[in-house]
Amino acid sequence: MNESPDPAWLPPFALRALGSRRVRVTGDGPVVATVRAEVLAASAELVEDAGPVDLDLVCEPDPDGDPEAWGGGGGP
């Protein structure tokens, strides 16, 4: 994975709460690839198996039109 050009971006360990789970990132748009890469980096050292997903992150446009918002979904 390429290093983020933004030095203020959080390192993978800051996403430990997500990285310790089996996460599926779905959605459309340019943010999906970024979110997927960040979650993958955070989970690379913490998740040992490829079992069932226990958290879905759904990246989709905000229904109210807020370009900065995206939705997160709960797992099963």
PDB file of N, CA and C in Angstrom:
ATOM      1  N   MET A   1       0.840  -1.181   0.000  1.00  0.00           N
ATOM      2  CA  MET A   1       0.000   0.000   0.000  1.00  0.00           C
ATOM      3  C   MET A   1       0.882   1.240   0.000  1.00  0.00           C
ATOM      4  N   ASN A   2       0.501   2.224  -0.753  1.00  0.00           N
ATOM      5  CA  ASN A   2       1.251   3.475  -0.795  1.00  0.00           C
ATOM      6  C   ASN A   2       1.041   4.253   0.491  1.00  0.00           C
ATOM      7  N   GLU A   3       2.054   4.978   0.874  1.00  0.00           N
ATOM      8  CA  GLU A   3       1.928   5.837   2.040  1.00  0.00           C
ATOM      9  C   GLU A   3       0.995   6.998   1.708  1.00  0.00           C
ATOM     10  N   SER A   4       0.206   7.406   2.675  1.00  0.00           N
ATOM     11  CA  SER A   4      -0.705   8.522   2.470  1.00  0.00           C
ATOM     12  C   SER A   4       0.100   9.805   2.278  1.00  0.00           C
ATOM     13  N   PRO A   5      -0.280  10.640   1.321  1.00  0.00           N
ATOM     14  CA  PRO A   5       0.424  11.904   1.138  1.00  0.00           C
ATOM     15  C   PRO A   5       0.106  12.909   2.238  1.00  0.00           C
ATOM     16  N   ASP A   6      -0.906  12.642   3.035  1.00  0.00           N
ATOM     17  CA  ASP A   6      -1.316  13.548   4.097  1.00  0.00           C
ATOM     18  C   ASP A   6      -0.668  13.107   5.409  1.00  0.00           C
ATOM     19  N   PRO A   7       0.294  13.876   5.945  1.00  0.00           N
ATOM     20  CA  PRO A   7       0.989  13.463   7.164  1.00  0.00           C
ATOM     21  C   PRO A   7       0.086  13.423   8.391  1.00  0.00           C
ATOM     22  N   ALA A   8      -1.098  14.020   8.313  1.00  0.00           N
ATOM     23  CA  ALA A   8      -2.006  14.003   9.455  1.00  0.00           C
ATOM     24  C   ALA A   8      -2.891  12.764   9.461  1.00  0.00           C
ATOM     25  N   TRP A   9      -2.811  11.938   8.415  1.00  0.00           N
ATOM     26  CA  TRP A   9      -3.645  10.738   8.333  1.00  0.00           C
ATOM     27  C   TRP A   9      -3.287   9.788   9.467  1.00  0.00           C
ATOM     28  N   LEU A  10      -4.283   9.132  10.008  1.00  0.00           N
ATOM     29  CA  LEU A  10      -4.064   8.237  11.136  1.00  0.00           C
ATOM     30  C   LEU A  10      -3.297   6.988  10.725  1.00  0.00           C
ATOM     31  N   PRO A  11      -2.369   6.536  11.551  1.00  0.00           N
ATOM     32  CA  PRO A  11      -1.654   5.287  11.260  1.00  0.00           C
ATOM     33  C   PRO A  11      -2.588   4.098  11.481  1.00  0.00           C
ATOM     34  N   PRO A  12      -2.264   2.922  10.912  1.00  0.00           N
ATOM     35  CA  PRO A  12      -3.143   1.759  11.034  1.00  0.00           C
ATOM     36  C   PRO A  12      -3.551   1.403  12.467  1.00  0.00           C
ATOM     37  N   PHE A  13      -2.650   1.533  13.441  1.00  0.00           N
ATOM     38  CA  PHE A  13      -3.013   1.148  14.804  1.00  0.00           C
ATOM     39  C   PHE A  13      -4.112   2.024  15.390  1.00  0.00           C
ATOM     40  N   ALA A  14      -4.317   3.219  14.841  1.00  0.00           N
ATOM     41  CA  ALA A  14      -5.393   4.085  15.324  1.00  0.00           C
ATOM     42  C   ALA A  14      -6.766   3.509  14.974  1.00  0.00           C
ATOM     43  N   LEU A  15      -6.800   2.626  13.992  1.00  0.00           N
ATOM     44  CA  LEU A  15      -8.050   1.986  13.588  1.00  0.00           C
ATOM     45  C   LEU A  15      -8.169   0.578  14.179  1.00  0.00           C
ATOM     46  N   ARG A  16      -7.536   0.361  15.318  1.00  0.00           N
ATOM     47  CA  ARG A  16      -7.491  -0.946  15.971  1.00  0.00           C
ATOM     48  C   ARG A  16      -8.890  -1.537  16.203  1.00  0.00           C
ATOM     49  N   ALA A  17      -9.868  -0.710  16.557  1.00  0.00           N
ATOM     50  CA  ALA A  17     -11.222  -1.219  16.808  1.00  0.00           C
ATOM     51  C   ALA A  17     -11.823  -1.852  15.555  1.00  0.00           C
ATOM     52  N   LEU A  18     -11.501  -1.312  14.401  1.00  0.00           N
ATOM     53  CA  LEU A  18     -11.945  -1.929  13.143  1.00  0.00           C
ATOM     54  C   LEU A  18     -11.005  -3.040  12.725  1.00  0.00           C
ATOM     55  N   GLY A  19      -9.725  -2.808  12.897  1.00  0.00           N
ATOM     56  CA  GLY A  19      -8.721  -3.751  12.425  1.00  0.00           C
ATOM     57  C   GLY A  19      -8.724  -5.087  13.130  1.00  0.00           C
ATOM     58  N   SER A  20      -9.333  -5.155  14.307  1.00  0.00           N
ATOM     59  CA  SER A  20      -9.385  -6.418  15.040  1.00  0.00           C
ATOM     60  C   SER A  20     -10.608  -7.252  14.657  1.00  0.00           C
ATOM     61  N   ARG A  21     -11.387  -6.763  13.699  1.00  0.00           N
ATOM     62  CA  ARG A  21     -12.594  -7.461  13.254  1.00  0.00           C
ATOM     63  C   ARG A  21     -12.463  -7.856  11.788  1.00  0.00           C
ATOM     64  N   ARG A  22     -13.327  -8.757  11.364  1.00  0.00           N
ATOM     65  CA  ARG A  22     -13.405  -9.119   9.946  1.00  0.00           C
ATOM     66  C   ARG A  22     -14.414  -8.169   9.316  1.00  0.00           C
ATOM     67  N   VAL A  23     -13.935  -7.252   8.505  1.00  0.00           N
ATOM     68  CA  VAL A  23     -14.749  -6.156   7.981  1.00  0.00           C
ATOM     69  C   VAL A  23     -14.903  -6.282   6.475  1.00  0.00           C
ATOM     70  N   ARG A  24     -16.121  -6.021   5.998  1.00  0.00           N
ATOM     71  CA  ARG A  24     -16.372  -5.932   4.558  1.00  0.00           C
ATOM     72  C   ARG A  24     -16.739  -4.482   4.266  1.00  0.00           C
ATOM     73  N   VAL A  25     -16.044  -3.872   3.298  1.00  0.00           N
ATOM     74  CA  VAL A  25     -16.316  -2.500   2.887  1.00  0.00           C
ATOM     75  C   VAL A  25     -16.992  -2.559   1.523  1.00  0.00           C
ATOM     76  N   THR A  26     -18.195  -2.005   1.435  1.00  0.00           N
ATOM     77  CA  THR A  26     -18.933  -2.004   0.178  1.00  0.00           C
ATOM     78  C   THR A  26     -19.395  -0.598  -0.153  1.00  0.00           C
ATOM     79  N   GLY A  27     -19.748  -0.381  -1.400  1.00  0.00           N
ATOM     80  CA  GLY A  27     -20.274   0.905  -1.823  1.00  0.00           C
ATOM     81  C   GLY A  27     -19.730   1.318  -3.164  1.00  0.00           C
ATOM     82  N   ASP A  28     -20.057   2.517  -3.550  1.00  0.00           N
ATOM     83  CA  ASP A  28     -19.624   3.089  -4.816  1.00  0.00           C
ATOM     84  C   ASP A  28     -18.937   4.423  -4.560  1.00  0.00           C
ATOM     85  N   GLY A  29     -18.072   4.789  -5.464  1.00  0.00           N
ATOM     86  CA  GLY A  29     -17.425   6.087  -5.379  1.00  0.00           C
ATOM     87  C   GLY A  29     -15.968   5.994  -4.987  1.00  0.00           C
ATOM     88  N   PRO A  30     -15.278   7.115  -5.067  1.00  0.00           N
ATOM     89  CA  PRO A  30     -13.834   7.137  -4.834  1.00  0.00           C
ATOM     90  C   PRO A  30     -13.426   6.856  -3.392  1.00  0.00           C
ATOM     91  N   VAL A  31     -14.293   7.092  -2.440  1.00  0.00           N
ATOM     92  CA  VAL A  31     -13.927   6.883  -1.040  1.00  0.00           C
ATOM     93  C   VAL A  31     -13.843   5.396  -0.682  1.00  0.00           C
ATOM     94  N   VAL A  32     -14.537   4.541  -1.438  1.00  0.00           N
ATOM     95  CA  VAL A  32     -14.577   3.113  -1.113  1.00  0.00           C
ATOM     96  C   VAL A  32     -13.184   2.498  -1.145  1.00  0.00           C
ATOM     97  N   ALA A  33     -12.422   2.772  -2.184  1.00  0.00           N
ATOM     98  CA  ALA A  33     -11.067   2.208  -2.288  1.00  0.00           C
ATOM     99  C   ALA A  33     -10.183   2.685  -1.140  1.00  0.00           C
ATOM    100  N   THR A  34     -10.323   3.938  -0.753  1.00  0.00           N
ATOM    101  CA  THR A  34      -9.528   4.482   0.345  1.00  0.00           C
ATOM    102  C   THR A  34      -9.900   3.819   1.667  1.00  0.00           C
ATOM    103  N   VAL A  35     -11.189   3.716   1.942  1.00  0.00           N
ATOM    104  CA  VAL A  35     -11.639   3.091   3.189  1.00  0.00           C
ATOM    105  C   VAL A  35     -11.207   1.632   3.223  1.00  0.00           C
ATOM    106  N   ARG A  36     -11.374   0.934   2.104  1.00  0.00           N
ATOM    107  CA  ARG A  36     -10.987  -0.482   2.035  1.00  0.00           C
ATOM    108  C   ARG A  36      -9.491  -0.640   2.318  1.00  0.00           C
ATOM    109  N   ALA A  37      -8.666   0.214   1.730  1.00  0.00           N
ATOM    110  CA  ALA A  37      -7.216   0.130   1.934  1.00  0.00           C
ATOM    111  C   ALA A  37      -6.835   0.415   3.386  1.00  0.00           C
ATOM    112  N   GLU A  38      -7.484   1.388   4.001  1.00  0.00           N
ATOM    113  CA  GLU A  38      -7.173   1.724   5.392  1.00  0.00           C
ATOM    114  C   GLU A  38      -7.582   0.594   6.337  1.00  0.00           C
ATOM    115  N   VAL A  39      -8.753   0.008   6.104  1.00  0.00           N
ATOM    116  CA  VAL A  39      -9.200  -1.107   6.946  1.00  0.00           C
ATOM    117  C   VAL A  39      -8.286  -2.314   6.742  1.00  0.00           C
ATOM    118  N   LEU A  40      -7.901  -2.576   5.502  1.00  0.00           N
ATOM    119  CA  LEU A  40      -6.994  -3.687   5.217  1.00  0.00           C
ATOM    120  C   LEU A  40      -5.658  -3.498   5.933  1.00  0.00           C
ATOM    121  N   ALA A  41      -5.117  -2.290   5.890  1.00  0.00           N
ATOM    122  CA  ALA A  41      -3.849  -2.014   6.570  1.00  0.00           C
ATOM    123  C   ALA A  41      -3.989  -2.191   8.080  1.00  0.00           C
ATOM    124  N   ALA A  42      -5.111  -1.742   8.632  1.00  0.00           N
ATOM    125  CA  ALA A  42      -5.318  -1.849  10.075  1.00  0.00           C
ATOM    126  C   ALA A  42      -5.498  -3.295  10.517  1.00  0.00           C
ATOM    127  N   SER A  43      -6.083  -4.127   9.652  1.00  0.00           N
ATOM    128  CA  SER A  43      -6.356  -5.508  10.047  1.00  0.00           C
ATOM    129  C   SER A  43      -5.251  -6.486   9.668  1.00  0.00           C
ATOM    130  N   ALA A  44      -4.284  -6.053   8.903  1.00  0.00           N
ATOM    131  CA  ALA A  44      -3.243  -6.952   8.398  1.00  0.00           C
ATOM    132  C   ALA A  44      -2.548  -7.735   9.510  1.00  0.00           C
ATOM    133  N   GLU A  45      -2.298  -7.117  10.644  1.00  0.00           N
ATOM    134  CA  GLU A  45      -1.583  -7.784  11.725  1.00  0.00           C
ATOM    135  C   GLU A  45      -2.506  -8.312  12.815  1.00  0.00           C
ATOM    136  N   LEU A  46      -3.782  -7.923  12.792  1.00  0.00           N
ATOM    137  CA  LEU A  46      -4.669  -8.254  13.903  1.00  0.00           C
ATOM    138  C   LEU A  46      -5.653  -9.380  13.619  1.00  0.00           C
ATOM    139  N   VAL A  47      -6.020  -9.602  12.369  1.00  0.00           N
ATOM    140  CA  VAL A  47      -6.999 -10.629  12.029  1.00  0.00           C
ATOM    141  C   VAL A  47      -6.263 -11.811  11.432  1.00  0.00           C
ATOM    142  N   GLU A  48      -6.357 -12.964  12.101  1.00  0.00           N
ATOM    143  CA  GLU A  48      -5.598 -14.134  11.672  1.00  0.00           C
ATOM    144  C   GLU A  48      -6.372 -15.050  10.740  1.00  0.00           C
ATOM    145  N   ASP A  49      -7.698 -14.990  10.748  1.00  0.00           N
ATOM    146  CA  ASP A  49      -8.457 -15.898   9.888  1.00  0.00           C
ATOM    147  C   ASP A  49      -9.357 -15.122   8.931  1.00  0.00           C
ATOM    148  N   ALA A  50      -9.876 -15.838   7.975  1.00  0.00           N
ATOM    149  CA  ALA A  50     -10.749 -15.227   6.979  1.00  0.00           C
ATOM    150  C   ALA A  50     -12.173 -15.724   7.187  1.00  0.00           C
ATOM    151  N   GLY A  51     -12.597 -15.809   8.426  1.00  0.00           N
ATOM    152  CA  GLY A  51     -13.931 -16.297   8.750  1.00  0.00           C
ATOM    153  C   GLY A  51     -15.009 -15.336   8.291  1.00  0.00           C
ATOM    154  N   PRO A  52     -16.227 -15.578   8.756  1.00  0.00           N
ATOM    155  CA  PRO A  52     -17.339 -14.729   8.336  1.00  0.00           C
ATOM    156  C   PRO A  52     -17.137 -13.277   8.761  1.00  0.00           C
ATOM    157  N   VAL A  53     -17.661 -12.392   7.963  1.00  0.00           N
ATOM    158  CA  VAL A  53     -17.581 -10.957   8.252  1.00  0.00           C
ATOM    159  C   VAL A  53     -18.415 -10.666   9.492  1.00  0.00           C
ATOM    160  N   ASP A  54     -17.889  -9.834  10.392  1.00  0.00           N
ATOM    161  CA  ASP A  54     -18.687  -9.459  11.554  1.00  0.00           C
ATOM    162  C   ASP A  54     -18.978  -7.962  11.599  1.00  0.00           C
ATOM    163  N   LEU A  55     -18.578  -7.226  10.559  1.00  0.00           N
ATOM    164  CA  LEU A  55     -18.914  -5.807  10.467  1.00  0.00           C
ATOM    165  C   LEU A  55     -18.941  -5.396   9.004  1.00  0.00           C
ATOM    166  N   ASP A  56     -20.017  -4.753   8.582  1.00  0.00           N
ATOM    167  CA  ASP A  56     -20.118  -4.193   7.235  1.00  0.00           C
ATOM    168  C   ASP A  56     -19.975  -2.682   7.324  1.00  0.00           C
ATOM    169  N   LEU A  57     -19.086  -2.125   6.537  1.00  0.00           N
ATOM    170  CA  LEU A  57     -19.003  -0.677   6.374  1.00  0.00           C
ATOM    171  C   LEU A  57     -19.539  -0.382   4.984  1.00  0.00           C
ATOM    172  N   VAL A  58     -20.626   0.363   4.916  1.00  0.00           N
ATOM    173  CA  VAL A  58     -21.249   0.672   3.638  1.00  0.00           C
ATOM    174  C   VAL A  58     -20.971   2.130   3.312  1.00  0.00           C
ATOM    175  N   CYS A  59     -20.226   2.354   2.247  1.00  0.00           N
ATOM    176  CA  CYS A  59     -19.890   3.710   1.812  1.00  0.00           C
ATOM    177  C   CYS A  59     -20.882   4.104   0.725  1.00  0.00           C
ATOM    178  N   GLU A  60     -21.726   5.044   1.030  1.00  0.00           N
ATOM    179  CA  GLU A  60     -22.734   5.475   0.070  1.00  0.00           C
ATOM    180  C   GLU A  60     -23.010   6.955   0.277  1.00  0.00           C
ATOM    181  N   PRO A  61     -23.535   7.615  -0.742  1.00  0.00           N
ATOM    182  CA  PRO A  61     -23.843   9.032  -0.594  1.00  0.00           C
ATOM    183  C   PRO A  61     -24.872   9.263   0.516  1.00  0.00           C
ATOM    184  N   ASP A  62     -24.720  10.357   1.218  1.00  0.00           N
ATOM    185  CA  ASP A  62     -25.671  10.726   2.256  1.00  0.00           C
ATOM    186  C   ASP A  62     -27.000  11.087   1.599  1.00  0.00           C
ATOM    187  N   PRO A  63     -28.125  10.535   2.079  1.00  0.00           N
ATOM    188  CA  PRO A  63     -29.413  10.835   1.453  1.00  0.00           C
ATOM    189  C   PRO A  63     -29.782  12.314   1.529  1.00  0.00           C
ATOM    190  N   ASP A  64     -29.179  13.038   2.477  1.00  0.00           N
ATOM    191  CA  ASP A  64     -29.457  14.466   2.599  1.00  0.00           C
ATOM    192  C   ASP A  64     -28.497  15.312   1.781  1.00  0.00           C
ATOM    193  N   GLY A  65     -27.593  14.658   1.045  1.00  0.00           N
ATOM    194  CA  GLY A  65     -26.702  15.381   0.147  1.00  0.00           C
ATOM    195  C   GLY A  65     -25.424  15.911   0.768  1.00  0.00           C
ATOM    196  N   ASP A  66     -25.093  15.520   2.003  1.00  0.00           N
ATOM    197  CA  ASP A  66     -23.856  15.984   2.630  1.00  0.00           C
ATOM    198  C   ASP A  66     -22.676  15.247   1.997  1.00  0.00           C
ATOM    199  N   PRO A  67     -21.807  15.948   1.248  1.00  0.00           N
ATOM    200  CA  PRO A  67     -20.697  15.276   0.568  1.00  0.00           C
ATOM    201  C   PRO A  67     -19.632  14.736   1.519  1.00  0.00           C
ATOM    202  N   GLU A  68     -19.640  15.151   2.773  1.00  0.00           N
ATOM    203  CA  GLU A  68     -18.647  14.690   3.738  1.00  0.00           C
ATOM    204  C   GLU A  68     -19.131  13.478   4.531  1.00  0.00           C
ATOM    205  N   ALA A  69     -20.388  13.104   4.377  1.00  0.00           N
ATOM    206  CA  ALA A  69     -20.960  12.016   5.172  1.00  0.00           C
ATOM    207  C   ALA A  69     -20.949  10.711   4.397  1.00  0.00           C
ATOM    208  N   TRP A  70     -20.829   9.624   5.118  1.00  0.00           N
ATOM    209  CA  TRP A  70     -21.010   8.293   4.531  1.00  0.00           C
ATOM    210  C   TRP A  70     -21.548   7.391   5.609  1.00  0.00           C
ATOM    211  N   GLY A  71     -22.273   6.380   5.214  1.00  0.00           N
ATOM    212  CA  GLY A  71     -22.969   5.524   6.169  1.00  0.00           C
ATOM    213  C   GLY A  71     -22.146   4.333   6.584  1.00  0.00           C
ATOM    214  N   GLY A  72     -22.340   3.877   7.787  1.00  0.00           N
ATOM    215  CA  GLY A  72     -21.719   2.653   8.278  1.00  0.00           C
ATOM    216  C   GLY A  72     -22.808   1.691   8.702  1.00  0.00           C
ATOM    217  N   GLY A  73     -22.660   0.441   8.351  1.00  0.00           N
ATOM    218  CA  GLY A  73     -23.686  -0.546   8.682  1.00  0.00           C
ATOM    219  C   GLY A  73     -23.179  -1.532   9.704  1.00  0.00           C
ATOM    220  N   GLY A  74     -24.080  -2.064  10.471  1.00  0.00           N
ATOM    221  CA  GLY A  74     -23.720  -3.063  11.464  1.00  0.00           C
ATOM    222  C   GLY A  74     -23.606  -4.442  10.855  1.00  0.00           C
ATOM    223  N   GLY A  75     -22.923  -5.305  11.524  1.00  0.00           N
ATOM    224  CA  GLY A  75     -22.758  -6.675  11.057  1.00  0.00           C
ATOM    225  C   GLY A  75     -23.930  -7.545  11.468  1.00  0.00           C
ATOM    226  N   PRO A  76     -23.827  -8.827  11.146  1.00  0.00           N
ATOM    227  CA  PRO A  76     -24.917  -9.758  11.461  1.00  0.00           C
ATOM    228  C   PRO A  76     -25.155  -9.910  12.946  1.00  0.00           C
TER     229      PRO A  76
END
